[in-house]
PDB file of C-alpha atoms in Angstrom:
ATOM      1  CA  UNK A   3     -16.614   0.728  -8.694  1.00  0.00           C
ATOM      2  CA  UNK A   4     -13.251  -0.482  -8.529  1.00  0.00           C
ATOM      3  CA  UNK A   5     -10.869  -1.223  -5.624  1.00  0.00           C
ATOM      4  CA  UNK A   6      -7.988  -0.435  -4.704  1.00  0.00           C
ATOM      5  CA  UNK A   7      -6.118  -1.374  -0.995  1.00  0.00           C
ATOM      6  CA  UNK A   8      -2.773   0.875  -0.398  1.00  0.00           C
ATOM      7  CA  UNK A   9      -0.122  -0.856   1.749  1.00  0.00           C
ATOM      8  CA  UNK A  10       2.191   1.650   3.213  1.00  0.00           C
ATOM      9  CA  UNK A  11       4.743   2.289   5.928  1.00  0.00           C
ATOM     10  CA  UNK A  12       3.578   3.759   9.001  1.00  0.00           C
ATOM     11  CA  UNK A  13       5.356   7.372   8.823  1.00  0.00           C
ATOM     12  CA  UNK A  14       4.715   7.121  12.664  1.00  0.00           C
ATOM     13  CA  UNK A  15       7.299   3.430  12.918  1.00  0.00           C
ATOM     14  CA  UNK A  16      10.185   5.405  11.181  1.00  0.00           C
ATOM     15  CA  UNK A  17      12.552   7.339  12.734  1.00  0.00           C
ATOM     16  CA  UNK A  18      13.578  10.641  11.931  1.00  0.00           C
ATOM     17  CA  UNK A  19      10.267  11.236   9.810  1.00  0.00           C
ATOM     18  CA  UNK A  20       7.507  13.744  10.848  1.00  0.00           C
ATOM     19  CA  UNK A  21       4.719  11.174  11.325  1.00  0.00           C
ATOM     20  CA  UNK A  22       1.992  13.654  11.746  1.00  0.00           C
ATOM     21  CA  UNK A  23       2.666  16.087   8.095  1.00  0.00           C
ATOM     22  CA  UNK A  24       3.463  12.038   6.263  1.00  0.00           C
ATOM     23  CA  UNK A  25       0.320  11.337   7.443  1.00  0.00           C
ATOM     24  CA  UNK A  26      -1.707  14.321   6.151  1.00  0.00           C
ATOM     25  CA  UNK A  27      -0.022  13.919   2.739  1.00  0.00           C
ATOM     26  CA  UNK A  28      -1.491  10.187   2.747  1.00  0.00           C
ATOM     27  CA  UNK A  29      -4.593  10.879   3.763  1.00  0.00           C
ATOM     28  CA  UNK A  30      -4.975  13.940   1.206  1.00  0.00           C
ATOM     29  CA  UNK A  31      -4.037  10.861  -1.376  1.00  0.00           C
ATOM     30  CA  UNK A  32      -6.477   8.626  -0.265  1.00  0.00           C
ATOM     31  CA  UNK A  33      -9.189  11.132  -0.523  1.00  0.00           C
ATOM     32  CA  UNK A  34      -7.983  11.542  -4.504  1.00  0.00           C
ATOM     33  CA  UNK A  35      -9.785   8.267  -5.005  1.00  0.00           C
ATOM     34  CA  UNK A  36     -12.528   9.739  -4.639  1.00  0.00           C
ATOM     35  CA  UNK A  37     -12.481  12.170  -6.905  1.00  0.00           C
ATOM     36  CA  UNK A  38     -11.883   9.104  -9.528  1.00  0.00           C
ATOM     37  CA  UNK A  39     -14.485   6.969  -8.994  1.00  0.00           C
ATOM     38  CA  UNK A  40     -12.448   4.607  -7.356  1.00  0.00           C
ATOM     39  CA  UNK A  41     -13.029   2.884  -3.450  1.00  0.00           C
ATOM     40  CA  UNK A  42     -10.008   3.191  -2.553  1.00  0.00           C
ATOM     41  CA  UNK A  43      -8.559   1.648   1.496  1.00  0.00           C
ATOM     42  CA  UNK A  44      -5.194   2.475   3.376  1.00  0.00           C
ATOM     43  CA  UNK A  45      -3.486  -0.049   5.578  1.00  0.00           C
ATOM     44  CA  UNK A  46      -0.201   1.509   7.344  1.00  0.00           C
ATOM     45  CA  UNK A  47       1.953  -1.476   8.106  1.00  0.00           C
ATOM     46  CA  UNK A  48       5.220  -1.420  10.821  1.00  0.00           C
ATOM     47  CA  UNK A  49       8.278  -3.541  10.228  1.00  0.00           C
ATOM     48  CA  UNK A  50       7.905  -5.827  12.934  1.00  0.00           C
ATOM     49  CA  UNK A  51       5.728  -8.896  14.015  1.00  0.00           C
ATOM     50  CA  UNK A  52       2.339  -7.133  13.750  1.00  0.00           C
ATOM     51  CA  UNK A  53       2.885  -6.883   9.881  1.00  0.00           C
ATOM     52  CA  UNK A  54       1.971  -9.929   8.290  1.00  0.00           C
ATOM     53  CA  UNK A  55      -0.916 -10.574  10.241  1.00  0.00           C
ATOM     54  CA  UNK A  56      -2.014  -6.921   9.419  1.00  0.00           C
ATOM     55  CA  UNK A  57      -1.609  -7.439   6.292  1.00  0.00           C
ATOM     56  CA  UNK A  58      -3.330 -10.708   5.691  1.00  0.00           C
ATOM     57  CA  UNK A  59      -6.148  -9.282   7.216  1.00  0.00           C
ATOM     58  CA  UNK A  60      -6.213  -6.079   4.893  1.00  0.00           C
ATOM     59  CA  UNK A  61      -6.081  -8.380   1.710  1.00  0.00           C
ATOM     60  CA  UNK A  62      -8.250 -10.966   2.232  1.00  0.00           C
ATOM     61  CA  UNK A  63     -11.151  -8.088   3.562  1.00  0.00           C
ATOM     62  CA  UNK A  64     -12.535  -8.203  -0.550  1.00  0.00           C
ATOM     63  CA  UNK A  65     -11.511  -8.919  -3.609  1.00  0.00           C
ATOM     64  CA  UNK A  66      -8.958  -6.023  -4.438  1.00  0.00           C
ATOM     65  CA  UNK A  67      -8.963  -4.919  -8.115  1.00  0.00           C
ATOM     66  CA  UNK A  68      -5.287  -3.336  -7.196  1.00  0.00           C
ATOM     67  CA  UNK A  69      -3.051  -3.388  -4.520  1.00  0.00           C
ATOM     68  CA  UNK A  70      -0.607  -0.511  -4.402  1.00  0.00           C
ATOM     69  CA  UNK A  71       2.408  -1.363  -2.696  1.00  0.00           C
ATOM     70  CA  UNK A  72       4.238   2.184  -1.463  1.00  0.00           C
ATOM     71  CA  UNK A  73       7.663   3.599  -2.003  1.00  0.00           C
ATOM     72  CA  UNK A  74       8.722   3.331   1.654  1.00  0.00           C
ATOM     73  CA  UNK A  75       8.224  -0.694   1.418  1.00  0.00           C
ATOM     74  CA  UNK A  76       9.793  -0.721  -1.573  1.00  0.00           C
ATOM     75  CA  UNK A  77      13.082   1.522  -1.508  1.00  0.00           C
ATOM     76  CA  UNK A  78      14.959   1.001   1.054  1.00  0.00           C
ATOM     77  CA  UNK A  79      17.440  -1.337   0.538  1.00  0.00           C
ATOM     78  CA  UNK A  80      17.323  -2.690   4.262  1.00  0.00           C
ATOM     79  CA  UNK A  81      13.923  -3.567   3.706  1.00  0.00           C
ATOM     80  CA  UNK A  82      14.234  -5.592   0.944  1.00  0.00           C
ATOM     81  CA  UNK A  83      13.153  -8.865   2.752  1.00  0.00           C
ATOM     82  CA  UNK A  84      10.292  -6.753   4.129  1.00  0.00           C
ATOM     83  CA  UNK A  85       9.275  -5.764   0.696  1.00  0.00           C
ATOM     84  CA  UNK A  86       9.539  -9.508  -0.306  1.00  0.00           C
ATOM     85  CA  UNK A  87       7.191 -10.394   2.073  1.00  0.00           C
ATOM     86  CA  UNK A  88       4.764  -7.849   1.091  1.00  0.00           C
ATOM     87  CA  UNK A  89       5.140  -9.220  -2.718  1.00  0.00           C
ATOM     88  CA  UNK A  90       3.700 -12.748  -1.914  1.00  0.00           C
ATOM     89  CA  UNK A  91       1.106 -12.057   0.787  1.00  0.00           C
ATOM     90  CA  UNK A  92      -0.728  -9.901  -2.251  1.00  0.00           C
ATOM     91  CA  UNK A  93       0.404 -12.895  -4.216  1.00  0.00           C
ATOM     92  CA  UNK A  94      -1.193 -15.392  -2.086  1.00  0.00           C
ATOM     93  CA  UNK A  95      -4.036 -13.567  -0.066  1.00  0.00           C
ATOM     94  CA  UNK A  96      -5.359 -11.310  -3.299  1.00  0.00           C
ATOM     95  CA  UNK A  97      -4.349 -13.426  -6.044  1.00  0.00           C
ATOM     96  CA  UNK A  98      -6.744 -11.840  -8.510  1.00  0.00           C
ATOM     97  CA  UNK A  99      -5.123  -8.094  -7.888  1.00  0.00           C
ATOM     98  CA  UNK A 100      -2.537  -6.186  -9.926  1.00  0.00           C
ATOM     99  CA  UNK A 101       0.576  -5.319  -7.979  1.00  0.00           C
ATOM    100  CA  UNK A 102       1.138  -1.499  -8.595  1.00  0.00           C
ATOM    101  CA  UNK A 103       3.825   0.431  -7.272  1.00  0.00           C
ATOM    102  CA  UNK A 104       3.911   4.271  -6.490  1.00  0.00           C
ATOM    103  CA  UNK A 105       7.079   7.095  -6.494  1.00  0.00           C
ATOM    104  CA  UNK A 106       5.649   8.898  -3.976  1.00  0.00           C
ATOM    105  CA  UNK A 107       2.761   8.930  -1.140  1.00  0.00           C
ATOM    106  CA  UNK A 108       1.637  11.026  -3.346  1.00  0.00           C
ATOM    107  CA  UNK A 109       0.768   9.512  -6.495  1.00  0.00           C
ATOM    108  CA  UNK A 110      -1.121   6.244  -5.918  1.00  0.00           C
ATOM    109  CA  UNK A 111      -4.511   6.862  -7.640  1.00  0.00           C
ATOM    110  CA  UNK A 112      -1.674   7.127 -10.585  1.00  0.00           C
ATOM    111  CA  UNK A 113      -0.512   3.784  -9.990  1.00  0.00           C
ATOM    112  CA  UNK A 114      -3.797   2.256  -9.521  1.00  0.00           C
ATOM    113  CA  UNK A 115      -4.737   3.235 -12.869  1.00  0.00           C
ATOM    114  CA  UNK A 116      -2.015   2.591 -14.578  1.00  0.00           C
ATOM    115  CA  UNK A 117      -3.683  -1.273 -13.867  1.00  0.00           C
ATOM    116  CA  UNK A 118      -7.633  -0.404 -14.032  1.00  0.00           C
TER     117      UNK A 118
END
């Protein structure tokens, strides 16, 4: 079965978003996976010094097939050092994954087989 590890904002770190109803929309997401015959792992990462070690952790767990990197890394512009980051710790800690990218929290089993 192929894997898949999502690496996503925390809703719950930004401010101004509903935490709680970002959270439910995730989780319905990750249950998708499921329904494609793919293991699929979240890992909900805040902007500050917890992250890389959180995240190093996440990617060397297994060998990931994909790593999905989420829109709220990604898109805003103030985080573009943030998203760099993110970029080469797949690069260096799951060097055999491919690097997908979703539009949405909801649309990551998309993304993950867009690479499968």
């Amino acid at each position: 079965m192929p894997s898949v590890l999502i690496l996503g904002l925390d809703p719950h770190a930004v401010p101004g978003m509903d935490g709680d109803a970002m959270r439910a929309v995730l989780d319905k997401e990750l249950a998708r996976f499921g329904e494609h015959a793919i293991d699929a792992s979240m890992t909900l990462i805040a902007p500050d010094e917890s992250a890389e070690s959180t995240m190093v952790s996440a990617l060397s767990e297994q060998d990931w097939d994909v790593v999905v990197i989420g829109g709220g890394i990604r898109k805003p512009e103030p985080l573009v050092t943030f998203f760099e980051q993110v970029v080469n710790l797949v690069r260096r800690h799951a060097p055999g994954a491919a690097i997908a990218f979703n539009t949405s929290g909801g649309d990551s089993v998309e993304a993950t087989k867009r690479w499968l």
